């Protein structure tokens, strides 16, 4: 079994289910008292969030690159970044280590394609919803995205940082989220990507009118299965960029 490298803490509220889901998936496959081989580093999200707010993505990339090197040094065979937003700096992380990165958008895209869908709503932080790094990754898999209007994006961003990352779940926020999903479905979204690993805390998938794609669960399950599969991960983004430059 490969050793899974978890880079977490962004926030720890979503890193907790990663650890649980990875181990549950391994136990379901092997039975008995089996669990996953994991090397984990968890960063201080306060520092990361301050860099996000300041637009210091170079500094955030350097911080997570250092953390990724620590995960690699601990014996990890591949890397799992337990967050959606910070995949914005995935190229900087990949350049810092020799082990491959299992990108969160790839198992998400696989699940969307397996469901036969091609247009989904993307919820997350403003960075994830508005910038290109995540939407383009899905687009490369043939999946188009729609996002909430400005008021919806502002509300979603605030709820993530002011409530969910602090472990706070309000019924009023849950109700508004389902209303937002209904509006996005009316605009053509065939499903909804929870493009922030904390949003699953707030949603009742059984009550949604369209399929819900929980990126944290999909990512964690994919990591556990990849620990058994010794086929190489897809080509790293940093390698692709190097090839383009050449």
PDB file of C-alpha atoms in Angstrom:
ATOM      1  CA  UNK A   1       0.000   0.000   0.000  1.00  0.00           C
ATOM      2  CA  UNK A   2       1.280   3.463  -0.895  1.00  0.00           C
ATOM      3  CA  UNK A   3       1.640   6.095   1.811  1.00  0.00           C
ATOM      4  CA  UNK A   4      -0.824   8.960   1.317  1.00  0.00           C
ATOM      5  CA  UNK A   5       0.508  12.449   1.994  1.00  0.00           C
ATOM      6  CA  UNK A   6      -2.170  14.754   3.415  1.00  0.00           C
ATOM      7  CA  UNK A   7      -1.530  18.509   3.485  1.00  0.00           C
ATOM      8  CA  UNK A   8      -4.313  19.883   5.645  1.00  0.00           C
ATOM      9  CA  UNK A   9      -5.476  22.545   8.060  1.00  0.00           C
ATOM     10  CA  UNK A  10      -7.280  24.724   5.476  1.00  0.00           C
ATOM     11  CA  UNK A  11      -9.430  24.544   7.531  1.00  0.00           C
ATOM     12  CA  UNK A  12      -9.106  21.704  10.021  1.00  0.00           C
ATOM     13  CA  UNK A  13     -12.914  21.373   9.895  1.00  0.00           C
ATOM     14  CA  UNK A  14     -12.588  19.809   6.445  1.00  0.00           C
ATOM     15  CA  UNK A  15      -9.319  17.973   7.110  1.00  0.00           C
ATOM     16  CA  UNK A  16     -11.043  15.878   9.781  1.00  0.00           C
ATOM     17  CA  UNK A  17     -13.375  14.118   7.323  1.00  0.00           C
ATOM     18  CA  UNK A  18     -10.474  13.562   4.912  1.00  0.00           C
ATOM     19  CA  UNK A  19      -8.692  11.442   7.525  1.00  0.00           C
ATOM     20  CA  UNK A  20     -11.872   9.564   8.376  1.00  0.00           C
ATOM     21  CA  UNK A  21     -12.958   8.915   4.775  1.00  0.00           C
ATOM     22  CA  UNK A  22      -9.507   7.747   3.671  1.00  0.00           C
ATOM     23  CA  UNK A  23      -9.356   5.241   6.506  1.00  0.00           C
ATOM     24  CA  UNK A  24     -12.962   4.104   6.090  1.00  0.00           C
ATOM     25  CA  UNK A  25     -12.311   3.469   2.394  1.00  0.00           C
ATOM     26  CA  UNK A  26      -9.202   1.417   3.133  1.00  0.00           C
ATOM     27  CA  UNK A  27     -11.005  -0.579   5.822  1.00  0.00           C
ATOM     28  CA  UNK A  28     -13.941  -1.247   3.495  1.00  0.00           C
ATOM     29  CA  UNK A  29     -11.553  -2.679   0.928  1.00  0.00           C
ATOM     30  CA  UNK A  30      -9.268  -4.698   3.220  1.00  0.00           C
ATOM     31  CA  UNK A  31     -11.548  -5.425   6.161  1.00  0.00           C
ATOM     32  CA  UNK A  32     -10.545  -6.189   9.718  1.00  0.00           C
ATOM     33  CA  UNK A  33      -8.416  -3.619  11.498  1.00  0.00           C
ATOM     34  CA  UNK A  34      -6.777  -2.252   8.368  1.00  0.00           C
ATOM     35  CA  UNK A  35      -6.223   1.484   7.999  1.00  0.00           C
ATOM     36  CA  UNK A  36      -4.366   3.758   5.613  1.00  0.00           C
ATOM     37  CA  UNK A  37      -0.676   4.584   5.679  1.00  0.00           C
ATOM     38  CA  UNK A  38      -0.667   8.373   6.014  1.00  0.00           C
ATOM     39  CA  UNK A  39       1.939  11.103   6.402  1.00  0.00           C
ATOM     40  CA  UNK A  40       0.284  14.397   7.311  1.00  0.00           C
ATOM     41  CA  UNK A  41       1.238  18.027   7.814  1.00  0.00           C
ATOM     42  CA  UNK A  42      -1.380  20.542   8.943  1.00  0.00           C
ATOM     43  CA  UNK A  43      -0.730  24.264   8.533  1.00  0.00           C
ATOM     44  CA  UNK A  44      -2.062  27.254  10.501  1.00  0.00           C
ATOM     45  CA  UNK A  45      -5.016  28.443   8.428  1.00  0.00           C
ATOM     46  CA  UNK A  46      -4.905  31.914   9.995  1.00  0.00           C
ATOM     47  CA  UNK A  47      -1.612  32.553   8.217  1.00  0.00           C
ATOM     48  CA  UNK A  48      -2.899  31.151   4.918  1.00  0.00           C
ATOM     49  CA  UNK A  49      -6.132  33.144   5.093  1.00  0.00           C
ATOM     50  CA  UNK A  50      -4.233  36.390   5.697  1.00  0.00           C
ATOM     51  CA  UNK A  51      -2.173  35.698   2.563  1.00  0.00           C
ATOM     52  CA  UNK A  52      -5.348  34.970   0.589  1.00  0.00           C
ATOM     53  CA  UNK A  53      -6.956  38.223   1.725  1.00  0.00           C
ATOM     54  CA  UNK A  54      -3.814  40.175   0.802  1.00  0.00           C
ATOM     55  CA  UNK A  55      -3.559  38.509  -2.594  1.00  0.00           C
ATOM     56  CA  UNK A  56      -0.150  37.123  -1.650  1.00  0.00           C
ATOM     57  CA  UNK A  57      -0.451  33.917  -3.625  1.00  0.00           C
ATOM     58  CA  UNK A  58       3.315  33.741  -4.132  1.00  0.00           C
ATOM     59  CA  UNK A  59       3.835  33.707  -0.372  1.00  0.00           C
ATOM     60  CA  UNK A  60       1.041  31.178   0.103  1.00  0.00           C
ATOM     61  CA  UNK A  61       2.560  28.971  -2.581  1.00  0.00           C
ATOM     62  CA  UNK A  62       5.949  29.116  -0.868  1.00  0.00           C
ATOM     63  CA  UNK A  63       4.378  28.272   2.509  1.00  0.00           C
ATOM     64  CA  UNK A  64       2.548  25.247   1.138  1.00  0.00           C
ATOM     65  CA  UNK A  65       5.567  24.184  -0.902  1.00  0.00           C
ATOM     66  CA  UNK A  66       7.543  23.995   2.348  1.00  0.00           C
ATOM     67  CA  UNK A  67       4.761  21.974   3.950  1.00  0.00           C
ATOM     68  CA  UNK A  68       4.635  19.659   0.925  1.00  0.00           C
ATOM     69  CA  UNK A  69       8.369  19.018   1.217  1.00  0.00           C
ATOM     70  CA  UNK A  70       7.803  18.027   4.840  1.00  0.00           C
ATOM     71  CA  UNK A  71       5.086  15.576   3.768  1.00  0.00           C
ATOM     72  CA  UNK A  72       7.401  14.122   1.152  1.00  0.00           C
ATOM     73  CA  UNK A  73      10.239  13.817   3.692  1.00  0.00           C
ATOM     74  CA  UNK A  74       7.871  11.920   5.994  1.00  0.00           C
ATOM     75  CA  UNK A  75       7.636   9.174   3.376  1.00  0.00           C
ATOM     76  CA  UNK A  76       4.532  10.028   1.352  1.00  0.00           C
ATOM     77  CA  UNK A  77       4.282   8.483  -2.113  1.00  0.00           C
ATOM     78  CA  UNK A  78       1.839  11.078  -3.405  1.00  0.00           C
ATOM     79  CA  UNK A  79       0.303  14.321  -2.182  1.00  0.00           C
ATOM     80  CA  UNK A  80      -3.290  15.257  -1.380  1.00  0.00           C
ATOM     81  CA  UNK A  81      -3.988  18.949  -0.743  1.00  0.00           C
ATOM     82  CA  UNK A  82      -7.070  18.953   1.533  1.00  0.00           C
ATOM     83  CA  UNK A  83      -8.600  22.157   0.189  1.00  0.00           C
ATOM     84  CA  UNK A  84     -10.064  23.480  -3.052  1.00  0.00           C
ATOM     85  CA  UNK A  85      -9.005  27.126  -3.018  1.00  0.00           C
ATOM     86  CA  UNK A  86      -5.324  26.476  -2.420  1.00  0.00           C
ATOM     87  CA  UNK A  87      -5.117  24.388  -5.589  1.00  0.00           C
ATOM     88  CA  UNK A  88      -4.585  27.834  -7.080  1.00  0.00           C
ATOM     89  CA  UNK A  89      -0.949  27.391  -6.041  1.00  0.00           C
ATOM     90  CA  UNK A  90      -0.748  23.730  -7.114  1.00  0.00           C
ATOM     91  CA  UNK A  91       1.995  24.467  -9.681  1.00  0.00           C
ATOM     92  CA  UNK A  92       4.259  25.932  -6.966  1.00  0.00           C
ATOM     93  CA  UNK A  93       3.640  22.899  -4.770  1.00  0.00           C
ATOM     94  CA  UNK A  94       4.330  20.453  -7.597  1.00  0.00           C
ATOM     95  CA  UNK A  95       7.593  22.155  -8.460  1.00  0.00           C
ATOM     96  CA  UNK A  96       8.752  21.783  -4.856  1.00  0.00           C
ATOM     97  CA  UNK A  97       8.417  17.995  -4.604  1.00  0.00           C
ATOM     98  CA  UNK A  98       9.208  14.898  -6.625  1.00  0.00           C
ATOM     99  CA  UNK A  99       6.025  13.044  -5.628  1.00  0.00           C
ATOM    100  CA  UNK A 100       2.851  13.580  -7.694  1.00  0.00           C
ATOM    101  CA  UNK A 101      -0.160  15.641  -6.627  1.00  0.00           C
ATOM    102  CA  UNK A 102      -3.647  14.150  -6.839  1.00  0.00           C
ATOM    103  CA  UNK A 103      -5.578  17.251  -7.942  1.00  0.00           C
ATOM    104  CA  UNK A 104      -8.977  17.653  -6.281  1.00  0.00           C
ATOM    105  CA  UNK A 105     -10.738  18.680  -9.500  1.00  0.00           C
ATOM    106  CA  UNK A 106      -9.816  15.463 -11.340  1.00  0.00           C
ATOM    107  CA  UNK A 107     -11.804  12.898  -9.288  1.00  0.00           C
ATOM    108  CA  UNK A 108     -14.581  15.487  -9.118  1.00  0.00           C
ATOM    109  CA  UNK A 109     -14.644  15.741 -12.907  1.00  0.00           C
ATOM    110  CA  UNK A 110     -14.602  11.942 -13.189  1.00  0.00           C
ATOM    111  CA  UNK A 111     -17.667  11.702 -10.956  1.00  0.00           C
ATOM    112  CA  UNK A 112     -19.500  14.376 -12.939  1.00  0.00           C
ATOM    113  CA  UNK A 113     -18.709  12.606 -16.217  1.00  0.00           C
ATOM    114  CA  UNK A 114     -19.774   9.244 -14.775  1.00  0.00           C
ATOM    115  CA  UNK A 115     -23.126  10.826 -13.931  1.00  0.00           C
ATOM    116  CA  UNK A 116     -23.471  11.880 -17.567  1.00  0.00           C
ATOM    117  CA  UNK A 117     -23.465  15.603 -16.797  1.00  0.00           C
ATOM    118  CA  UNK A 118     -21.690  18.397 -18.639  1.00  0.00           C
ATOM    119  CA  UNK A 119     -22.781  21.619 -16.889  1.00  0.00           C
ATOM    120  CA  UNK A 120     -22.486  22.127 -13.142  1.00  0.00           C
ATOM    121  CA  UNK A 121     -22.725  24.959 -10.653  1.00  0.00           C
ATOM    122  CA  UNK A 122     -19.491  25.727  -8.816  1.00  0.00           C
ATOM    123  CA  UNK A 123     -19.743  26.892  -5.204  1.00  0.00           C
ATOM    124  CA  UNK A 124     -16.771  27.877  -3.085  1.00  0.00           C
ATOM    125  CA  UNK A 125     -14.756  30.860  -1.983  1.00  0.00           C
ATOM    126  CA  UNK A 126     -14.738  33.891  -4.241  1.00  0.00           C
ATOM    127  CA  UNK A 127     -11.258  32.841  -5.367  1.00  0.00           C
ATOM    128  CA  UNK A 128     -12.497  29.440  -6.532  1.00  0.00           C
ATOM    129  CA  UNK A 129     -15.702  30.713  -8.119  1.00  0.00           C
ATOM    130  CA  UNK A 130     -14.304  33.784  -9.871  1.00  0.00           C
ATOM    131  CA  UNK A 131     -10.764  32.866 -10.888  1.00  0.00           C
ATOM    132  CA  UNK A 132      -9.783  30.521 -13.708  1.00  0.00           C
ATOM    133  CA  UNK A 133      -7.620  27.888 -11.988  1.00  0.00           C
ATOM    134  CA  UNK A 134     -10.501  25.597 -10.988  1.00  0.00           C
ATOM    135  CA  UNK A 135     -13.003  26.234 -13.760  1.00  0.00           C
ATOM    136  CA  UNK A 136     -10.341  25.675 -16.422  1.00  0.00           C
ATOM    137  CA  UNK A 137      -9.366  22.364 -14.836  1.00  0.00           C
ATOM    138  CA  UNK A 138     -12.991  21.196 -15.090  1.00  0.00           C
ATOM    139  CA  UNK A 139     -13.255  22.607 -18.606  1.00  0.00           C
ATOM    140  CA  UNK A 140     -10.279  20.478 -19.629  1.00  0.00           C
ATOM    141  CA  UNK A 141     -12.464  17.489 -18.759  1.00  0.00           C
ATOM    142  CA  UNK A 142     -15.294  18.843 -20.934  1.00  0.00           C
ATOM    143  CA  UNK A 143     -17.309  20.240 -18.034  1.00  0.00           C
ATOM    144  CA  UNK A 144     -18.778  23.754 -18.099  1.00  0.00           C
ATOM    145  CA  UNK A 145     -19.495  25.712 -14.921  1.00  0.00           C
ATOM    146  CA  UNK A 146     -21.969  28.340 -13.804  1.00  0.00           C
ATOM    147  CA  UNK A 147     -21.505  30.407 -10.656  1.00  0.00           C
ATOM    148  CA  UNK A 148     -23.863  32.457  -8.465  1.00  0.00           C
ATOM    149  CA  UNK A 149     -24.463  36.130  -9.094  1.00  0.00           C
ATOM    150  CA  UNK A 150     -22.349  38.655  -7.216  1.00  0.00           C
ATOM    151  CA  UNK A 151     -24.629  38.720  -4.159  1.00  0.00           C
ATOM    152  CA  UNK A 152     -24.647  34.928  -4.056  1.00  0.00           C
ATOM    153  CA  UNK A 153     -20.872  34.747  -4.361  1.00  0.00           C
ATOM    154  CA  UNK A 154     -20.395  37.297  -1.589  1.00  0.00           C
ATOM    155  CA  UNK A 155     -22.770  35.408   0.698  1.00  0.00           C
ATOM    156  CA  UNK A 156     -21.128  32.034   0.003  1.00  0.00           C
ATOM    157  CA  UNK A 157     -17.647  33.432   0.627  1.00  0.00           C
ATOM    158  CA  UNK A 158     -18.704  35.015   3.920  1.00  0.00           C
ATOM    159  CA  UNK A 159     -20.432  31.869   5.173  1.00  0.00           C
ATOM    160  CA  UNK A 160     -17.346  29.778   4.453  1.00  0.00           C
ATOM    161  CA  UNK A 161     -14.951  32.001   6.407  1.00  0.00           C
ATOM    162  CA  UNK A 162     -17.212  33.393   9.120  1.00  0.00           C
ATOM    163  CA  UNK A 163     -19.198  30.238   9.853  1.00  0.00           C
ATOM    164  CA  UNK A 164     -18.061  26.915   8.394  1.00  0.00           C
ATOM    165  CA  UNK A 165     -14.305  27.318   8.902  1.00  0.00           C
ATOM    166  CA  UNK A 166     -15.130  28.144  12.526  1.00  0.00           C
ATOM    167  CA  UNK A 167     -17.292  25.035  12.935  1.00  0.00           C
ATOM    168  CA  UNK A 168     -20.533  27.050  12.958  1.00  0.00           C
ATOM    169  CA  UNK A 169     -23.575  25.701  11.108  1.00  0.00           C
ATOM    170  CA  UNK A 170     -26.740  27.840  11.015  1.00  0.00           C
ATOM    171  CA  UNK A 171     -30.097  26.515   9.822  1.00  0.00           C
ATOM    172  CA  UNK A 172     -30.728  29.835   8.081  1.00  0.00           C
ATOM    173  CA  UNK A 173     -27.539  29.404   6.056  1.00  0.00           C
ATOM    174  CA  UNK A 174     -28.515  25.845   5.160  1.00  0.00           C
ATOM    175  CA  UNK A 175     -31.893  27.070   3.902  1.00  0.00           C
ATOM    176  CA  UNK A 176     -30.338  29.868   1.869  1.00  0.00           C
ATOM    177  CA  UNK A 177     -27.817  27.496   0.339  1.00  0.00           C
ATOM    178  CA  UNK A 178     -30.576  25.230  -0.934  1.00  0.00           C
ATOM    179  CA  UNK A 179     -32.370  28.285  -2.341  1.00  0.00           C
ATOM    180  CA  UNK A 180     -29.145  29.272  -4.106  1.00  0.00           C
ATOM    181  CA  UNK A 181     -28.791  25.774  -5.548  1.00  0.00           C
ATOM    182  CA  UNK A 182     -32.369  25.897  -6.850  1.00  0.00           C
ATOM    183  CA  UNK A 183     -31.601  29.196  -8.599  1.00  0.00           C
ATOM    184  CA  UNK A 184     -28.462  27.751 -10.212  1.00  0.00           C
ATOM    185  CA  UNK A 185     -30.401  24.684 -11.362  1.00  0.00           C
ATOM    186  CA  UNK A 186     -32.947  27.012 -12.964  1.00  0.00           C
ATOM    187  CA  UNK A 187     -30.016  28.574 -14.896  1.00  0.00           C
ATOM    188  CA  UNK A 188     -29.048  25.203 -16.356  1.00  0.00           C
ATOM    189  CA  UNK A 189     -26.827  23.585 -13.738  1.00  0.00           C
ATOM    190  CA  UNK A 190     -27.324  19.822 -13.893  1.00  0.00           C
ATOM    191  CA  UNK A 191     -25.410  19.306 -10.658  1.00  0.00           C
ATOM    192  CA  UNK A 192     -23.532  21.243  -7.989  1.00  0.00           C
ATOM    193  CA  UNK A 193     -19.834  21.034  -7.136  1.00  0.00           C
ATOM    194  CA  UNK A 194     -19.089  21.809  -3.502  1.00  0.00           C
ATOM    195  CA  UNK A 195     -15.879  23.578  -4.472  1.00  0.00           C
ATOM    196  CA  UNK A 196     -14.979  24.309  -0.881  1.00  0.00           C
ATOM    197  CA  UNK A 197     -14.291  21.356   1.354  1.00  0.00           C
ATOM    198  CA  UNK A 198     -16.337  22.827   4.232  1.00  0.00           C
ATOM    199  CA  UNK A 199     -19.634  23.312   2.352  1.00  0.00           C
ATOM    200  CA  UNK A 200     -20.667  19.690   2.930  1.00  0.00           C
ATOM    201  CA  UNK A 201     -21.166  20.654   6.583  1.00  0.00           C
ATOM    202  CA  UNK A 202     -24.096  22.790   5.492  1.00  0.00           C
ATOM    203  CA  UNK A 203     -25.881  20.802   2.831  1.00  0.00           C
ATOM    204  CA  UNK A 204     -28.451  18.034   2.821  1.00  0.00           C
ATOM    205  CA  UNK A 205     -27.678  16.197  -0.417  1.00  0.00           C
ATOM    206  CA  UNK A 206     -30.976  14.285  -0.197  1.00  0.00           C
ATOM    207  CA  UNK A 207     -32.878  17.556  -0.205  1.00  0.00           C
ATOM    208  CA  UNK A 208     -31.235  19.008  -3.314  1.00  0.00           C
ATOM    209  CA  UNK A 209     -33.037  19.008  -6.658  1.00  0.00           C
ATOM    210  CA  UNK A 210     -29.829  18.180  -8.564  1.00  0.00           C
ATOM    211  CA  UNK A 211     -26.876  15.847  -7.821  1.00  0.00           C
ATOM    212  CA  UNK A 212     -24.322  17.142  -5.331  1.00  0.00           C
ATOM    213  CA  UNK A 213     -20.605  16.496  -5.806  1.00  0.00           C
ATOM    214  CA  UNK A 214     -18.780  16.650  -2.475  1.00  0.00           C
ATOM    215  CA  UNK A 215     -15.194  17.359  -3.513  1.00  0.00           C
ATOM    216  CA  UNK A 216     -13.689  16.451  -0.133  1.00  0.00           C
ATOM    217  CA  UNK A 217     -15.301  13.005  -0.133  1.00  0.00           C
ATOM    218  CA  UNK A 218     -14.474  12.349  -3.786  1.00  0.00           C
ATOM    219  CA  UNK A 219     -10.882  13.474  -3.266  1.00  0.00           C
ATOM    220  CA  UNK A 220     -10.388  11.409  -0.106  1.00  0.00           C
ATOM    221  CA  UNK A 221     -11.906   8.292  -1.645  1.00  0.00           C
ATOM    222  CA  UNK A 222      -9.743   8.704  -4.744  1.00  0.00           C
ATOM    223  CA  UNK A 223      -6.652   9.047  -2.550  1.00  0.00           C
ATOM    224  CA  UNK A 224      -7.461   5.834  -0.695  1.00  0.00           C
ATOM    225  CA  UNK A 225      -8.018   3.919  -3.929  1.00  0.00           C
ATOM    226  CA  UNK A 226      -4.844   5.322  -5.454  1.00  0.00           C
ATOM    227  CA  UNK A 227      -2.920   3.951  -2.492  1.00  0.00           C
ATOM    228  CA  UNK A 228      -3.743   0.497  -3.876  1.00  0.00           C
ATOM    229  CA  UNK A 229      -3.301   1.365  -7.560  1.00  0.00           C
ATOM    230  CA  UNK A 230       0.312   1.618  -8.619  1.00  0.00           C
ATOM    231  CA  UNK A 231      -0.503   3.127 -11.992  1.00  0.00           C
ATOM    232  CA  UNK A 232       1.027   6.621 -12.276  1.00  0.00           C
ATOM    233  CA  UNK A 233      -1.050   9.681 -11.601  1.00  0.00           C
ATOM    234  CA  UNK A 234      -1.878  11.950 -14.559  1.00  0.00           C
ATOM    235  CA  UNK A 235       0.918  14.226 -15.734  1.00  0.00           C
ATOM    236  CA  UNK A 236       1.642  16.994 -13.291  1.00  0.00           C
ATOM    237  CA  UNK A 237       0.521  20.533 -14.104  1.00  0.00           C
ATOM    238  CA  UNK A 238       4.038  21.850 -13.520  1.00  0.00           C
ATOM    239  CA  UNK A 239       5.421  19.342 -16.023  1.00  0.00           C
ATOM    240  CA  UNK A 240       2.844  20.403 -18.598  1.00  0.00           C
ATOM    241  CA  UNK A 241       3.781  24.056 -18.126  1.00  0.00           C
ATOM    242  CA  UNK A 242       7.468  23.194 -18.529  1.00  0.00           C
ATOM    243  CA  UNK A 243       6.711  21.347 -21.735  1.00  0.00           C
ATOM    244  CA  UNK A 244       4.763  24.323 -23.047  1.00  0.00           C
ATOM    245  CA  UNK A 245       7.628  26.654 -22.216  1.00  0.00           C
ATOM    246  CA  UNK A 246      10.046  24.349 -24.054  1.00  0.00           C
TER     247      UNK A 246
END
